[in-house]
PDB file of C-alpha atoms in Angstrom:
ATOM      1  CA  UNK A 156      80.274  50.941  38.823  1.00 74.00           C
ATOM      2  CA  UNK A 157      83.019  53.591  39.631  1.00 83.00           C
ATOM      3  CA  UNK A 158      80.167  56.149  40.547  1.00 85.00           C
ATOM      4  CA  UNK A 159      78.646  53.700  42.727  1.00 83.00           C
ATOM      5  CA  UNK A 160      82.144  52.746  44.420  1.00 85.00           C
ATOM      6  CA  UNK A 161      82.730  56.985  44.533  1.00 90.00           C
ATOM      7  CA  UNK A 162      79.363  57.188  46.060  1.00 90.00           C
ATOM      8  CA  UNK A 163      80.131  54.054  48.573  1.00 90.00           C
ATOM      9  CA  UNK A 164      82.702  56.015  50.098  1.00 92.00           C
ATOM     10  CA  UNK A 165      81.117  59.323  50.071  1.00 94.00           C
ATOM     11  CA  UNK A 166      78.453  57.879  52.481  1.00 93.00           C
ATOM     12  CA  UNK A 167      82.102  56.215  54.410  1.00 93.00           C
ATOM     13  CA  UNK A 168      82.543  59.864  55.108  1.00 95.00           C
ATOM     14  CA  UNK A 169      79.194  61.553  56.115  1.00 93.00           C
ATOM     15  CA  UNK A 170      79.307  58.647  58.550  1.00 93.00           C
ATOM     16  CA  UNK A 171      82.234  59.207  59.747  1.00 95.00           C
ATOM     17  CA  UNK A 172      81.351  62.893  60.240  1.00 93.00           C
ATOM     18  CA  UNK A 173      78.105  62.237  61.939  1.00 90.00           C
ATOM     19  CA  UNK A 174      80.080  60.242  64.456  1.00 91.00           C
ATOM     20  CA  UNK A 175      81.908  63.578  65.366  1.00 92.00           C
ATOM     21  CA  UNK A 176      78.982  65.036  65.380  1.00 84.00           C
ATOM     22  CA  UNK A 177      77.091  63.029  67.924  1.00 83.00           C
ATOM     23  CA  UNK A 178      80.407  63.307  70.215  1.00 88.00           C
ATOM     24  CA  UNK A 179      80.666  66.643  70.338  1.00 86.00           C
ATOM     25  CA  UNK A 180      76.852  67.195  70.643  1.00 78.00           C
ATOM     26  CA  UNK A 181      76.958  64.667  73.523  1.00 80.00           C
ATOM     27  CA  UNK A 182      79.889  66.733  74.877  1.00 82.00           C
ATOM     28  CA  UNK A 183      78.002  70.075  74.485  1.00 76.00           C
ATOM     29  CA  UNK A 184      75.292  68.815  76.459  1.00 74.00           C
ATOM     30  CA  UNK A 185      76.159  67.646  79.469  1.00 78.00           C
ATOM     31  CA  UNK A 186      79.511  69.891  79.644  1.00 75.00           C
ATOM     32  CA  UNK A 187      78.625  73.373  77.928  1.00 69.00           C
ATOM     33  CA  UNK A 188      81.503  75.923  78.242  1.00 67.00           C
ATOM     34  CA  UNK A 189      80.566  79.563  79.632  1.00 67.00           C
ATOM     35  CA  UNK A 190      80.241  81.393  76.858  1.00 63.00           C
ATOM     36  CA  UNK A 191      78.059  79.169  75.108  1.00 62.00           C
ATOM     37  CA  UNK A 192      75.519  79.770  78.246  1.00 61.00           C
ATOM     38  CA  UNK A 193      73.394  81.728  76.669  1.00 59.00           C
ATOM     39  CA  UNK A 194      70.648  84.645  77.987  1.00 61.00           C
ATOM     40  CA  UNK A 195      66.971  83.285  78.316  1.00 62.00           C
ATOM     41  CA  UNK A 196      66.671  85.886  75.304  1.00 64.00           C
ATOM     42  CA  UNK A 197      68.447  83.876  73.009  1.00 66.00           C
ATOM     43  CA  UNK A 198      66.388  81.065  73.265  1.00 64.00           C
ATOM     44  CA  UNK A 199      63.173  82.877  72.417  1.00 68.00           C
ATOM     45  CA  UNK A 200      64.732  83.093  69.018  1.00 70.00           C
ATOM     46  CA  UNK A 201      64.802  78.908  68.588  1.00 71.00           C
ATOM     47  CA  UNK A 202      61.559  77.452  67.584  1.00 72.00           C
ATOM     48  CA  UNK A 203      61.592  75.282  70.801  1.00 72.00           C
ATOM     49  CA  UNK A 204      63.424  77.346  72.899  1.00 70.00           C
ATOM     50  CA  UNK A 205      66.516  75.583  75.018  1.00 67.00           C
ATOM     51  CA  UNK A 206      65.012  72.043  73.994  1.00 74.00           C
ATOM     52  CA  UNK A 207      66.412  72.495  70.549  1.00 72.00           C
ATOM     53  CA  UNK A 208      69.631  70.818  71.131  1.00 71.00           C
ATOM     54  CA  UNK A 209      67.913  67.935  72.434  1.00 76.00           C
ATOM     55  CA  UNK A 210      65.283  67.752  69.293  1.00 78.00           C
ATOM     56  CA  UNK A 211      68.267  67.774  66.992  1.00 78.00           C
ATOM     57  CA  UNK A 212      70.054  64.980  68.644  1.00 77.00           C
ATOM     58  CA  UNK A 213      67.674  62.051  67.833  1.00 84.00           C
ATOM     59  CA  UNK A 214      67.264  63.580  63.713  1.00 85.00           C
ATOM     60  CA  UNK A 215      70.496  62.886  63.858  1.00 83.00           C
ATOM     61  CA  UNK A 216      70.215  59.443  64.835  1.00 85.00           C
ATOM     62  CA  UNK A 217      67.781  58.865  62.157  1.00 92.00           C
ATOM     63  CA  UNK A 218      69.790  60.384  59.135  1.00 90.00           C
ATOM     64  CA  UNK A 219      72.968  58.352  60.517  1.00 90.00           C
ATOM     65  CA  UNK A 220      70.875  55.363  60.881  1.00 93.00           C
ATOM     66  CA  UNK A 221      69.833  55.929  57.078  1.00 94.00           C
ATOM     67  CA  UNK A 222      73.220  56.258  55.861  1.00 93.00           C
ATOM     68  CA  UNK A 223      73.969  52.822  57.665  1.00 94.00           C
ATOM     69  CA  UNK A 224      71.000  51.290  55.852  1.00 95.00           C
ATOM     70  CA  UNK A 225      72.559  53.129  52.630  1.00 93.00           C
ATOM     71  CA  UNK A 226      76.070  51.832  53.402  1.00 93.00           C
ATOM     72  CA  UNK A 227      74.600  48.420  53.578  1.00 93.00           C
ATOM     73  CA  UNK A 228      73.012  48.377  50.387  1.00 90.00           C
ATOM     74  CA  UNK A 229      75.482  50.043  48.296  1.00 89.00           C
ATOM     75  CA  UNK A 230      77.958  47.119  49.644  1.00 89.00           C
ATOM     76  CA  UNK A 231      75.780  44.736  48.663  1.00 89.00           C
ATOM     77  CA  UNK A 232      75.138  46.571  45.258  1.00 86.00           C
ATOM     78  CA  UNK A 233      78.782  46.502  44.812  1.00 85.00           C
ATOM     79  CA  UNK A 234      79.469  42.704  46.158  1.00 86.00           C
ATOM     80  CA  UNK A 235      77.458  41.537  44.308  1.00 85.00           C
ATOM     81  CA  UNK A 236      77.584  43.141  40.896  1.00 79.00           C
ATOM     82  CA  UNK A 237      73.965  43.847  40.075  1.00 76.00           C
ATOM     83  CA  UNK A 238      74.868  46.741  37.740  1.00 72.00           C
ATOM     84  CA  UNK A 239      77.541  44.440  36.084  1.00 70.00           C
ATOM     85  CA  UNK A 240      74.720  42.360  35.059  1.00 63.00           C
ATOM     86  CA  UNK A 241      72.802  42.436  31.451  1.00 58.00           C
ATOM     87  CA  UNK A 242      69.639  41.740  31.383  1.00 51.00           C
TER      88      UNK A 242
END
């Protein structure tokens, strides 16, 4: 149970991370400093060119939206005690 507890809050804190994430990727976007604007060159490098950083934003949103779902069951796993139990 204390590996499932360790593991509970391990996901507390990719969550938390991926919230930073998606505010500073947000931020990026729509305000990008000067010497992040980069040379049409550059982008021939990315597998979808300039469109990358708006690819990456939604497989974001599905990872954190998994770790949610995780979060959620490993509550419930802990709530309720289901590795307590003997069978």
């Amino acid at each position: 149970m204390k590996k499932i507890k360790t593991l509970h809050w391990f996901i507390i804190f990719l969550i938390i991370v991926y919230i930073f994430h998606f505010i500073t990727n947000i931020y990026l976007i729509f305000f990008t400093p000067d010497f992040m604007d980069f040379l049409e060159e550059v982008y021939e490098y990315f597998i979808l060119g300039y469109y990358t950083q708006f690819v990456f934003l939604p497989i974001s949103l599905i990872v954190f939206l998994a770790l949610i779902f995780l979060k959620k069951g490993l509550r419930l796993t802990i709530k309720n005690g289901f590795l307590m139990k003997i069978i």
